[in-house]
Coordinates of C-alpha atoms in Angstrom, one line a residue:
Chain A
X448 CA 116.8 66.3 -143.5
X449 CA 119.2 68.7 -142.0
X450 CA 119.5 70.6 -145.1
X451 CA 115.7 71.0 -145.1
X452 CA 115.9 72.3 -141.6
X453 CA 118.4 74.8 -142.2
X454 CA 116.6 76.3 -145.0
X455 CA 113.5 76.2 -143.0
X456 CA 115.3 78.1 -140.2
X457 CA 115.8 81.0 -142.6
X458 CA 112.2 81.3 -143.4
X459 CA 111.0 81.8 -139.8
X460 CA 108.5 84.6 -140.1
X461 CA 108.8 87.2 -137.6
X462 CA 105.4 86.7 -136.2
X463 CA 106.6 83.2 -135.1
X464 CA 109.7 84.7 -133.5
X465 CA 107.5 87.0 -131.6
X466 CA 105.2 84.3 -130.5
X467 CA 108.1 82.1 -129.4
X468 CA 109.7 85.0 -127.5
X469 CA 106.5 86.0 -125.9
X470 CA 105.6 82.6 -124.7
X471 CA 109.1 82.0 -123.4
X472 CA 109.0 85.2 -121.4
X473 CA 105.6 84.3 -120.0
X474 CA 106.9 80.9 -119.1
X475 CA 110.0 82.3 -117.4
X476 CA 108.2 84.8 -115.7
X477 CA 105.6 82.4 -114.5
X478 CA 107.9 79.7 -113.5
X479 CA 110.0 82.1 -111.4
X480 CA 107.0 83.4 -109.6
X481 CA 104.9 80.2 -109.1
X482 CA 106.3 77.2 -110.7
X483 CA 109.4 76.0 -109.0
X484 CA 107.9 74.3 -106.1
X485 CA 105.2 72.5 -108.0
X486 CA 107.4 71.8 -110.8
X487 CA 109.7 70.0 -108.5
X488 CA 107.1 67.9 -107.0
X489 CA 105.9 66.8 -110.2
X490 CA 109.4 66.1 -111.4
X491 CA 110.1 63.8 -108.5
X492 CA 107.0 62.0 -109.0
X493 CA 107.6 61.4 -112.6
X494 CA 111.1 60.5 -112.2
X495 CA 110.1 57.7 -109.7
X496 CA 107.5 56.6 -111.9
X497 CA 109.7 56.2 -114.9
X498 CA 112.2 54.6 -112.8
X499 CA 109.6 52.1 -111.6
X500 CA 108.4 51.5 -114.9
X501 CA 111.9 51.1 -116.4
X502 CA 112.9 48.4 -113.8
X503 CA 111.2 45.8 -116.1
X504 CA 108.6 45.0 -113.3
X505 CA 106.1 47.9 -113.6
X506 CA 104.2 47.2 -110.4
X507 CA 100.7 48.2 -111.0
X508 CA 100.7 50.0 -107.6
X509 CA 103.9 51.9 -108.1
X510 CA 101.9 55.0 -108.7
X511 CA 100.1 54.5 -105.4
X512 CA 103.1 54.2 -103.3
X513 CA 104.7 57.2 -104.8
X514 CA 101.6 59.0 -104.3
X515 CA 101.4 58.2 -100.6
X516 CA 104.8 59.7 -100.1
X517 CA 104.3 63.1 -101.9
X518 CA 101.2 64.7 -100.8
X519 CA 100.6 66.9 -103.7
X520 CA 101.5 65.4 -107.0
X521 CA 101.0 67.0 -110.2
X522 CA 100.6 65.7 -113.6
X523 CA 102.7 65.9 -116.5
X524 CA 100.6 67.3 -119.4
X525 CA 101.5 69.3 -122.5
X526 CA 99.5 71.6 -124.5
X527 CA 96.9 69.0 -125.5
X528 CA 93.4 69.6 -125.2
X529 CA 91.4 66.9 -123.8
X530 CA 89.5 64.8 -126.2
X531 CA 86.0 65.9 -125.3
X532 CA 86.6 69.6 -125.4
X533 CA 88.9 69.4 -128.2
X534 CA 86.7 71.2 -130.3
X535 CA 87.1 74.3 -127.9
X536 CA 90.7 74.0 -127.3
X537 CA 92.5 72.4 -130.2
X538 CA 96.1 73.6 -130.5
X539 CA 96.8 76.1 -133.2
X540 CA 98.9 74.1 -135.6
X541 CA 96.8 71.7 -137.5
X542 CA 99.4 69.0 -137.9
X543 CA 100.8 69.5 -134.4
X544 CA 97.4 69.1 -133.2
X545 CA 96.7 66.0 -135.2
X546 CA 99.8 64.6 -133.5
X547 CA 98.1 65.0 -130.2
X548 CA 94.6 66.2 -130.0
X549 CA 92.7 63.2 -131.2
X550 CA 91.5 60.6 -128.8
X551 CA 93.7 57.9 -128.0
X552 CA 93.5 55.3 -130.9
X553 CA 92.7 51.8 -130.9
X554 CA 96.4 50.8 -131.3
X555 CA 97.2 52.3 -127.9
X556 CA 94.4 50.3 -126.4
X557 CA 96.8 47.2 -126.4
X558 CA 99.4 49.3 -124.3
X559 CA 97.1 51.0 -122.1
X560 CA 98.4 51.0 -118.6
X561 CA 97.0 48.8 -116.4
X562 CA 96.1 51.0 -113.6
X563 CA 95.6 54.8 -113.7
X564 CA 97.3 56.6 -111.0
X565 CA 94.2 58.5 -110.3
X566 CA 92.5 55.4 -109.4
X567 CA 94.4 55.0 -106.3
X568 CA 93.1 58.2 -105.0
X569 CA 89.5 57.2 -105.4
X570 CA 90.1 54.0 -103.8
X571 CA 91.1 55.6 -100.6
X572 CA 87.5 56.9 -100.2
X573 CA 85.9 53.7 -100.5
X574 CA 88.4 51.5 -98.7
X575 CA 87.5 52.3 -95.2
X576 CA 83.7 51.6 -95.4
X577 CA 83.7 49.3 -98.4
X578 CA 81.5 46.8 -96.8
X579 CA 79.0 49.4 -95.8
X580 CA 77.5 49.3 -99.3
X581 CA 74.4 51.4 -99.5
X582 CA 74.8 52.5 -95.8
X583 CA 74.5 56.1 -95.6
X584 CA 75.0 55.9 -91.9
X585 CA 78.5 54.9 -91.8
X586 CA 79.7 55.7 -88.5
X587 CA 82.5 58.3 -87.6
X588 CA 84.7 55.8 -86.1
X589 CA 84.9 53.8 -89.4
X590 CA 85.7 57.0 -91.3
X591 CA 88.4 57.9 -89.0
X592 CA 90.1 54.7 -89.5
X593 CA 90.9 56.2 -93.0
X594 CA 93.2 58.9 -92.6
X595 CA 95.2 58.1 -95.6
X596 CA 92.3 58.9 -97.8
X597 CA 93.0 62.8 -97.5
X598 CA 96.4 63.2 -99.1
X599 CA 96.0 60.3 -101.4
X600 CA 93.0 61.4 -103.3
X601 CA 94.9 64.7 -104.3
X602 CA 96.9 62.4 -106.5
X603 CA 96.2 64.0 -109.8
X604 CA 96.3 67.6 -109.5
X605 CA 98.1 70.6 -111.0
X606 CA 98.9 74.1 -109.6
X607 CA 96.8 76.9 -110.9
X608 CA 98.5 80.0 -109.8
X609 CA 97.1 81.9 -112.8
X610 CA 93.5 81.0 -112.1
X611 CA 92.1 84.5 -112.7
X612 CA 93.7 84.7 -116.0
X613 CA 92.9 81.1 -116.9
X614 CA 89.2 81.5 -116.1
X615 CA 89.1 84.8 -118.2
X616 CA 90.7 82.7 -121.1
X617 CA 88.2 80.0 -120.5
X618 CA 85.4 82.5 -120.9
X619 CA 87.1 83.8 -124.0
X620 CA 87.5 80.3 -125.7
X621 CA 83.9 79.4 -124.7
X622 CA 82.7 82.5 -126.7
X623 CA 85.1 81.7 -129.4
X624 CA 83.6 78.3 -129.8
X625 CA 79.8 79.3 -129.7
X626 CA 80.0 82.5 -131.5
X627 CA 82.5 81.7 -134.2
X628 CA 83.8 78.2 -134.4
X629 CA 80.6 76.2 -134.0
X630 CA 78.5 78.1 -136.5
X631 CA 81.3 78.0 -138.9
X632 CA 82.0 74.4 -138.4
X633 CA 78.2 73.7 -138.7
X634 CA 77.9 75.4 -142.2
X635 CA 81.1 73.5 -143.2
X636 CA 79.6 70.2 -142.1
X637 CA 76.6 70.9 -144.2
X638 CA 78.9 71.4 -147.2
X639 CA 80.9 68.4 -146.9
X640 CA 79.8 64.8 -145.8
X641 CA 81.4 63.3 -142.8
X642 CA 83.4 60.9 -144.8
X643 CA 85.2 63.6 -146.6
X644 CA 85.9 65.5 -143.4
X645 CA 87.4 62.4 -142.0
X646 CA 89.6 62.1 -145.1
X647 CA 90.9 65.7 -144.8
X648 CA 91.8 64.9 -141.1
X649 CA 93.7 62.0 -142.2
X650 CA 95.5 63.9 -144.7
X651 CA 96.5 66.5 -142.0
X652 CA 97.6 63.7 -139.7
X653 CA 99.7 62.1 -142.4
X654 CA 101.5 65.2 -143.2
X655 CA 102.3 65.7 -139.6
X656 CA 104.4 62.5 -139.7
X657 CA 107.7 64.1 -138.8
X658 CA 106.4 65.5 -135.5
X659 CA 105.5 61.9 -134.3
X660 CA 108.6 60.3 -136.0
X661 CA 111.1 62.8 -134.3
X662 CA 109.3 62.3 -131.0
X663 CA 109.5 58.5 -131.2
X664 CA 113.4 59.0 -131.7
X665 CA 113.6 61.5 -128.9
X666 CA 111.7 59.0 -126.7
X667 CA 114.3 56.4 -127.8
X668 CA 111.4 54.3 -129.1
X669 CA 112.6 52.7 -132.3
X670 CA 109.6 50.4 -132.9
X671 CA 107.3 53.5 -132.7
X672 CA 109.6 55.2 -135.3
X673 CA 109.5 52.1 -137.5
X674 CA 105.6 52.0 -137.1
X675 CA 105.3 55.7 -137.9
X676 CA 107.5 55.4 -141.0
X677 CA 105.6 52.3 -142.2
X678 CA 102.4 54.2 -141.7
X679 CA 103.7 57.2 -143.6
X680 CA 104.6 55.1 -146.6
X681 CA 101.6 52.9 -146.7
X682 CA 99.1 55.6 -146.1
X683 CA 100.9 58.0 -148.6
X684 CA 100.8 55.5 -151.4
X685 CA 97.9 53.2 -150.7
X686 CA 95.9 55.6 -148.9
X687 CA 96.1 58.1 -151.7
X688 CA 98.4 60.7 -150.1
X689 CA 96.9 60.1 -146.7
X690 CA 93.3 60.4 -147.4
X691 CA 92.6 57.0 -146.0
X692 CA 94.3 55.5 -143.0
X693 CA 94.7 52.0 -144.2
X694 CA 97.6 51.4 -142.1
X695 CA 95.3 51.4 -139.0
X696 CA 93.0 48.6 -140.6
X697 CA 93.2 45.5 -138.8
X698 CA 94.9 43.7 -141.7
X699 CA 97.9 45.9 -141.5
X700 CA 97.4 47.1 -137.9
X701 CA 99.9 49.8 -137.6
X702 CA 98.1 52.2 -135.6
X703 CA 99.1 55.9 -135.1
X704 CA 101.6 56.5 -132.4
X705 CA 100.4 59.5 -130.6
X706 CA 103.8 61.3 -129.6
X707 CA 104.3 64.9 -129.0
X708 CA 107.1 67.1 -127.5
X709 CA 105.4 67.8 -124.3
X710 CA 105.0 64.0 -123.8
X711 CA 108.7 63.5 -124.6
X712 CA 109.6 66.0 -122.0
X713 CA 107.4 64.4 -119.5
X714 CA 108.9 61.1 -120.3
X715 CA 112.4 62.5 -119.6
X716 CA 111.3 63.7 -116.2
X717 CA 110.1 67.1 -116.8
X718 CA 107.0 68.1 -114.8
X719 CA 104.1 70.2 -116.3
X720 CA 104.7 73.1 -113.9
X721 CA 101.3 74.7 -113.7
X722 CA 98.1 75.0 -115.5
X723 CA 97.9 77.6 -118.4
X724 CA 94.7 78.0 -120.3
X725 CA 95.8 79.9 -123.6
X726 CA 93.4 81.7 -125.6
X727 CA 92.5 79.8 -128.9
X728 CA 95.0 77.1 -128.1
X729 CA 93.4 76.1 -124.7
X730 CA 94.6 73.9 -121.8
X731 CA 98.3 73.8 -121.4
X732 CA 101.4 74.1 -119.1
X733 CA 104.8 75.7 -119.3
X734 CA 106.1 72.3 -120.4
X735 CA 103.4 71.6 -123.0
X736 CA 103.6 75.1 -124.3
X737 CA 107.3 74.6 -125.0
X738 CA 106.4 71.2 -126.6
X739 CA 103.6 72.7 -128.7
X740 CA 106.1 75.3 -130.1
X741 CA 108.6 72.5 -130.9
X742 CA 105.8 70.4 -132.5
X743 CA 104.8 73.3 -134.8
X744 CA 108.3 73.9 -135.9
X745 CA 108.4 70.2 -137.0
X746 CA 105.2 70.4 -138.7
X747 CA 105.7 70.8 -142.6
X748 CA 102.4 72.5 -142.7
X749 CA 103.6 75.3 -140.6
X750 CA 106.3 76.1 -143.2
X751 CA 104.2 76.7 -146.1
X752 CA 105.0 80.1 -147.2
X753 CA 103.7 82.9 -147.0
X754 CA 102.9 83.0 -143.2
X755 CA 99.3 83.5 -143.7
X756 CA 98.9 80.5 -145.6
X757 CA 100.2 78.5 -142.7
X758 CA 97.8 80.3 -140.5
X759 CA 95.0 79.6 -142.8
X760 CA 95.8 75.9 -143.1
X761 CA 95.8 75.9 -139.2
X762 CA 92.5 77.4 -139.1
X763 CA 91.3 75.0 -141.7
X764 CA 92.4 72.2 -139.7
X765 CA 90.7 73.5 -136.6
X766 CA 87.5 73.9 -138.5
X767 CA 87.6 70.7 -139.9
X768 CA 88.1 69.1 -136.4
X769 CA 85.5 71.1 -134.9
X770 CA 83.0 69.8 -137.3
X771 CA 83.8 66.4 -136.4
X772 CA 83.3 67.0 -132.6
X773 CA 80.3 69.3 -132.3
X774 CA 78.5 68.5 -129.3
X775 CA 81.5 67.1 -127.3
X776 CA 82.3 70.3 -125.6
X777 CA 78.6 71.2 -124.9
X778 CA 78.1 67.8 -123.2
X779 CA 81.2 68.4 -121.2
X780 CA 80.0 71.9 -120.2
X781 CA 76.5 70.7 -119.5
X782 CA 77.8 67.8 -117.2
X783 CA 80.2 70.0 -115.2
X784 CA 79.4 71.7 -111.9
X785 CA 82.5 74.0 -112.7
X786 CA 83.3 73.7 -116.4
X787 CA 86.5 75.4 -115.9
X788 CA 87.7 72.9 -113.4
X789 CA 86.3 70.0 -115.2
X790 CA 88.2 71.0 -118.5
X791 CA 91.5 71.5 -116.4
X792 CA 91.0 68.1 -114.8
X793 CA 90.4 66.4 -118.0
X794 CA 93.5 67.9 -119.3
X795 CA 95.5 66.9 -116.5
X796 CA 94.2 63.2 -116.6
X797 CA 94.6 63.0 -120.3
X798 CA 98.2 64.2 -120.3
X799 CA 99.2 62.1 -117.5
X800 CA 98.1 59.1 -119.3
X801 CA 99.6 60.1 -122.5
X802 CA 103.0 60.1 -120.6
X803 CA 102.3 57.0 -118.5
X804 CA 101.3 54.9 -121.5
X805 CA 104.6 55.3 -123.1
X806 CA 106.6 54.9 -119.9
X807 CA 104.6 51.6 -119.2
X808 CA 105.5 50.2 -122.6
X809 CA 109.3 50.6 -121.8
Chain B
X296 CA 108.3 14.5 -108.6
X297 CA 105.9 15.0 -111.5
X298 CA 103.0 13.7 -109.5
X299 CA 103.8 16.2 -106.7
X300 CA 103.6 19.0 -109.2
X301 CA 100.4 17.9 -110.6
X302 CA 99.0 17.7 -107.0
X303 CA 100.2 21.2 -106.2
X304 CA 98.8 22.4 -109.6
X305 CA 95.5 20.8 -108.8
X306 CA 95.3 22.5 -105.5
X307 CA 96.1 25.8 -106.9
X308 CA 93.6 25.5 -109.6
X309 CA 91.0 24.6 -107.0
X310 CA 91.9 27.4 -104.8
X311 CA 91.7 29.8 -107.7
X312 CA 88.4 28.5 -108.9
X313 CA 87.0 28.8 -105.3
X314 CA 87.9 32.6 -105.2
X315 CA 84.9 34.8 -105.0
X316 CA 86.2 36.8 -107.9
X317 CA 85.1 33.7 -110.1
X318 CA 81.4 34.1 -109.0
X319 CA 81.0 36.0 -112.4
X320 CA 83.8 37.6 -114.5
X321 CA 83.5 41.5 -114.4
X322 CA 83.8 41.6 -118.1
X323 CA 80.8 39.5 -118.7
X324 CA 78.7 41.4 -116.2
X325 CA 79.5 44.8 -117.9
X326 CA 79.3 43.5 -121.5
X327 CA 75.9 42.1 -120.7
X328 CA 74.6 45.4 -119.3
X329 CA 76.1 47.3 -122.1
X330 CA 74.5 44.9 -124.6
X331 CA 71.1 45.5 -122.9
X332 CA 71.8 49.3 -123.3
X333 CA 72.4 48.9 -126.9
X334 CA 69.4 46.7 -127.5
X335 CA 67.2 49.4 -125.8
X336 CA 68.6 51.9 -128.1
X337 CA 68.3 49.9 -131.2
X338 CA 64.8 48.5 -130.4
X339 CA 62.9 49.2 -133.7
X340 CA 59.6 49.4 -131.7
X341 CA 61.0 52.4 -129.8
X342 CA 61.4 54.9 -132.5
X343 CA 60.6 58.6 -132.6
X344 CA 60.0 61.2 -130.0
X345 CA 57.1 59.4 -128.4
X346 CA 59.2 56.5 -127.4
X347 CA 61.8 58.6 -126.0
X348 CA 60.4 58.5 -122.5
X349 CA 59.9 54.8 -122.5
X350 CA 63.5 54.4 -123.5
X351 CA 64.7 56.7 -120.8
X352 CA 62.7 54.7 -118.3
X353 CA 64.2 51.5 -119.3
X354 CA 67.7 53.0 -119.2
X355 CA 67.0 54.4 -115.9
X356 CA 66.1 50.9 -114.6
X357 CA 69.2 49.4 -116.3
X358 CA 71.4 52.0 -114.6
X359 CA 70.5 50.9 -111.2
X360 CA 71.3 47.4 -112.2
X361 CA 74.6 48.2 -113.8
X362 CA 75.8 51.0 -111.5
X363 CA 76.7 51.0 -107.8
X364 CA 75.6 54.7 -107.3
X365 CA 76.6 54.8 -103.6
X366 CA 80.0 53.6 -104.3
X367 CA 80.3 56.1 -107.1
X368 CA 79.1 59.0 -105.0
X369 CA 81.4 58.0 -102.2
X370 CA 84.4 57.8 -104.4
X371 CA 83.5 61.2 -105.9
X372 CA 83.3 63.0 -102.6
X373 CA 86.1 61.0 -101.1
X374 CA 87.2 62.4 -98.0
X375 CA 84.5 65.0 -98.2
X376 CA 81.9 62.1 -97.9
X377 CA 82.6 62.3 -94.1
X378 CA 81.5 65.7 -93.8
X379 CA 78.0 64.8 -95.2
X380 CA 75.3 63.7 -92.7
X381 CA 73.5 60.6 -93.6
X382 CA 70.6 62.5 -94.9
X383 CA 72.8 64.8 -97.0
X384 CA 74.5 61.7 -98.3
X385 CA 71.3 60.2 -99.5
X386 CA 70.3 63.4 -101.1
X387 CA 73.6 63.8 -102.7
X388 CA 73.4 60.4 -104.2
X389 CA 70.1 61.1 -105.7
X390 CA 71.0 64.4 -107.0
X391 CA 74.3 63.3 -108.5
X392 CA 72.5 60.6 -110.4
X393 CA 70.1 63.2 -111.9
X394 CA 73.1 65.5 -112.8
X395 CA 74.5 62.6 -114.7
X396 CA 71.5 61.7 -116.3
X397 CA 70.6 65.0 -117.4
X398 CA 74.0 65.6 -118.9
X399 CA 74.3 62.3 -120.6
X400 CA 71.0 60.9 -121.6
X401 CA 70.6 62.8 -124.9
X402 CA 74.2 61.7 -125.8
X403 CA 73.3 58.1 -125.1
X404 CA 70.0 58.2 -126.8
X405 CA 71.9 59.5 -130.1
X406 CA 74.1 56.3 -130.0
X407 CA 72.6 53.7 -132.4
X408 CA 74.9 52.5 -134.9
X409 CA 78.2 52.5 -132.9
X410 CA 80.1 49.3 -132.7
X411 CA 81.4 48.3 -129.2
X412 CA 84.2 45.9 -128.7
X413 CA 85.1 44.6 -125.3
X414 CA 88.7 43.9 -124.7
X415 CA 90.4 42.6 -121.6
X416 CA 89.6 43.0 -118.1
X417 CA 92.3 43.8 -115.5
X418 CA 91.9 42.7 -111.9
X419 CA 92.7 45.5 -109.6
X420 CA 92.4 43.6 -106.4
X421 CA 90.1 40.9 -104.8
X422 CA 86.9 42.7 -105.6
X423 CA 88.0 45.5 -108.1
X424 CA 88.4 45.2 -111.7
X425 CA 88.7 47.4 -114.9
X426 CA 87.0 46.3 -118.2
X427 CA 88.3 47.8 -121.4
X428 CA 86.2 48.4 -124.3
X429 CA 86.1 50.5 -127.5
X430 CA 83.5 52.3 -129.2
X431 CA 83.7 53.0 -132.9
X432 CA 82.0 56.1 -133.9
X433 CA 82.3 58.4 -136.9
X434 CA 85.6 56.9 -137.8
X435 CA 87.1 57.3 -134.5
X436 CA 87.8 54.8 -131.9
X437 CA 87.0 55.8 -128.4
X438 CA 88.4 53.8 -125.5
X439 CA 86.0 53.4 -122.7
X440 CA 86.8 51.4 -119.5
X441 CA 84.5 50.5 -116.8
X442 CA 85.7 50.2 -113.2
X443 CA 83.7 47.8 -111.4
X444 CA 83.5 46.4 -107.6
X445 CA 82.2 43.3 -106.5
X446 CA 79.6 43.2 -103.6
X447 CA 77.4 40.3 -102.8
X448 CA 78.6 38.4 -105.7
X449 CA 77.6 40.9 -108.3
X450 CA 79.9 43.2 -110.2
X451 CA 78.7 46.8 -110.3
X452 CA 80.3 49.7 -112.1
X453 CA 81.4 52.7 -110.0
X454 CA 83.4 54.7 -112.5
X455 CA 83.5 55.2 -116.3
X456 CA 86.8 56.3 -117.8
X457 CA 86.3 57.8 -121.3
X458 CA 89.6 58.5 -123.3
X459 CA 91.6 58.2 -120.1
X460 CA 89.5 60.6 -118.3
X461 CA 87.8 59.2 -115.3
X462 CA 84.4 60.5 -114.5
X463 CA 84.8 60.1 -110.7
X464 CA 88.1 61.9 -110.7
X465 CA 86.9 64.6 -112.8
X466 CA 83.8 65.3 -110.4
X467 CA 86.0 64.7 -107.4
X468 CA 88.3 67.6 -108.5
X469 CA 85.3 69.9 -108.9
X470 CA 83.6 69.0 -105.7
X471 CA 87.0 69.3 -103.9
X472 CA 87.4 72.9 -105.0
X473 CA 83.7 73.7 -104.2
X474 CA 83.8 72.1 -100.8
X475 CA 87.1 73.8 -99.8
X476 CA 85.0 76.9 -99.7
X477 CA 81.5 75.9 -99.0
X478 CA 79.6 73.5 -96.9
X479 CA 77.7 70.3 -97.9
X480 CA 74.4 71.9 -97.7
X481 CA 75.6 74.6 -100.2
X482 CA 76.9 72.1 -102.6
X483 CA 73.5 70.3 -102.6
X484 CA 71.8 73.7 -103.1
X485 CA 74.0 74.1 -106.3
X486 CA 73.2 70.5 -107.4
X487 CA 69.5 71.1 -106.9
X488 CA 69.7 74.2 -109.1
X489 CA 71.6 72.2 -111.7
X490 CA 69.1 69.4 -111.8
X491 CA 66.1 71.9 -112.1
X492 CA 67.9 74.3 -114.4
X493 CA 67.2 74.8 -118.0

C-alpha cells in the first residue's frame, strides 16, 4: 500500500498541484477574513456533540441543549452535494463523489440518528401555542411566552460571507446543468438503459473503495473498515468487478459505508467554516474542500495516467450520475422560493447528518 | 417479592396502555395514508392524461387528512409566525400548500412502481413522533421520514425529511432570509406570484 502511494506521489500532475495550491490559498484567505469566528462556534458545538455521543448514552436531546447555549450554530459539512441537486453539484472526481454524493443507503437507515438537531429548532415554533391548532388568531401573549423560539430555530445554519461569489457560481452551475450536462445526459440515457447505467455507477463506487476504507480507519471505526473490505471482495468477485452490488442485497446485507474525509474531519471536531459554492463542484466549505481533495488523492481513478484520462473518467462519472438523477434538481429549483438558499440549506442539513450518523453509532 | 414485582409491572403496563400515544400508533397512521396515496397512483381506472385531474383532486383530499398544514406552516415560519396577522397567516397557509402542490404533484404522479417499506417509529415526546420509511426507485434507496404530531387523538404529518433534508427546515431557512429584509406582506406577494407563475 505505502509503496503504491509513493509511486503515486511522483505522478502528481502539475494541474493537480495548482488546483490544490489554489484551493489552499483561497481557503486560508477566506478563513482569515471571515472564517475564524464561525468556525469556532461550530467546532464547539461539534465537540460537545461528539462528547455527548461518546458518553455511551447519547441523549436524544443533547443537540437541543447545546443549541440553546450557542445561539448560532453552524453545521459540519464537506464538499458534498445534496442528494437532490446532486446532478448539478456532484463533485469532480467520480469515485470520490461516489463515496459521498449518493443518497444515504439503506444500511445507514438502521443507524440513523434518532433525532435531527434541526428538529429542535422547528419545535420551538410550535411549542408555545401547540394546542391552538388551526387557530390563526393566537394571541400575542401566548407568543411572547415563547422567547426561546428565536435563537433555537437558527440551529442549523452556516456562515455565508462569500454570498455574492457563491450566488454567481450558483448561476454558473445552473447554466452548466441546463445547457451542457442535462442535454448530454439525456442523449446518454437514450443510448444506455437504466440498468446498465446503474451498473456503471456500481463500478465507479466499487473502485473508490480505498476512499471509504481509509476514512473508516481514520474514523477509528473498524467494523466499517471490515464491512467495506468484505464488500469490495464480494462485489469484485461475485458482482463481476463491481458491476452488481450484491453485497448490499438482503441476503448478505453489507451496505455501503458512506465515509469521506470531510466527514472524518467533522467527526474529529473540525467545523465546516463557511459556505463555498464552487463552480462545477458545487456546495462545499473549507473543511469539505480539503476533504474532497484528500478523497480525490485516495481515489484510484484519479491516478489513471495521463491526466486527461482521469479528467475524462471524472466527466464520465458525472454524466452517468446526472443521467440517473434528471429531474431532481429541477424539482428542487421549482419548489424553492430562493433556490440558492434552498441548496445551501440542503447541503448543510445533509452534511450535518452524515457526521451525526457516524457519531451516534459510537 | 415476586408478586410485588408483578403487581408493579401490571400497574406500569396499565399506565402505559392508558397513555394517549396509544390512541393509534403514528406509524400505522402514516403508513395507512401513504398506502392510500399509492393506491390512487396505481389505480388502473385512473390512467392517462384525462384521469390526471381526478387523481390530483383525490390526492389533495388525502393531503388534508394526512398533513397538519397549520402546524407545518407555523413551524416553517417559526418565530416569524408572530409577525403575521391572523389573516396573513391564513393566506400563508393556503399559498404555501399551493406552492408545495405545484412543485411536487407531478413528481408524485410519476411514482407508480416504487416500493415503500416502513421501518421503525421514534417517539419524540408525548405527542411527537418520527416514522422512518424507505422508497426504492431506480436501484436507489431513498430514506423518507415523516414527522407527526398528535392532536385530538389523530396523528398528522407536519414535516417530511427526504434523505436527511427536512422540508420544514429548508423552507424555514429561505423564509428567514427573506423576512429578514422584507415584510410578511411582501413575502405573500412573492408566494402569490410563485403560485400563479409559469
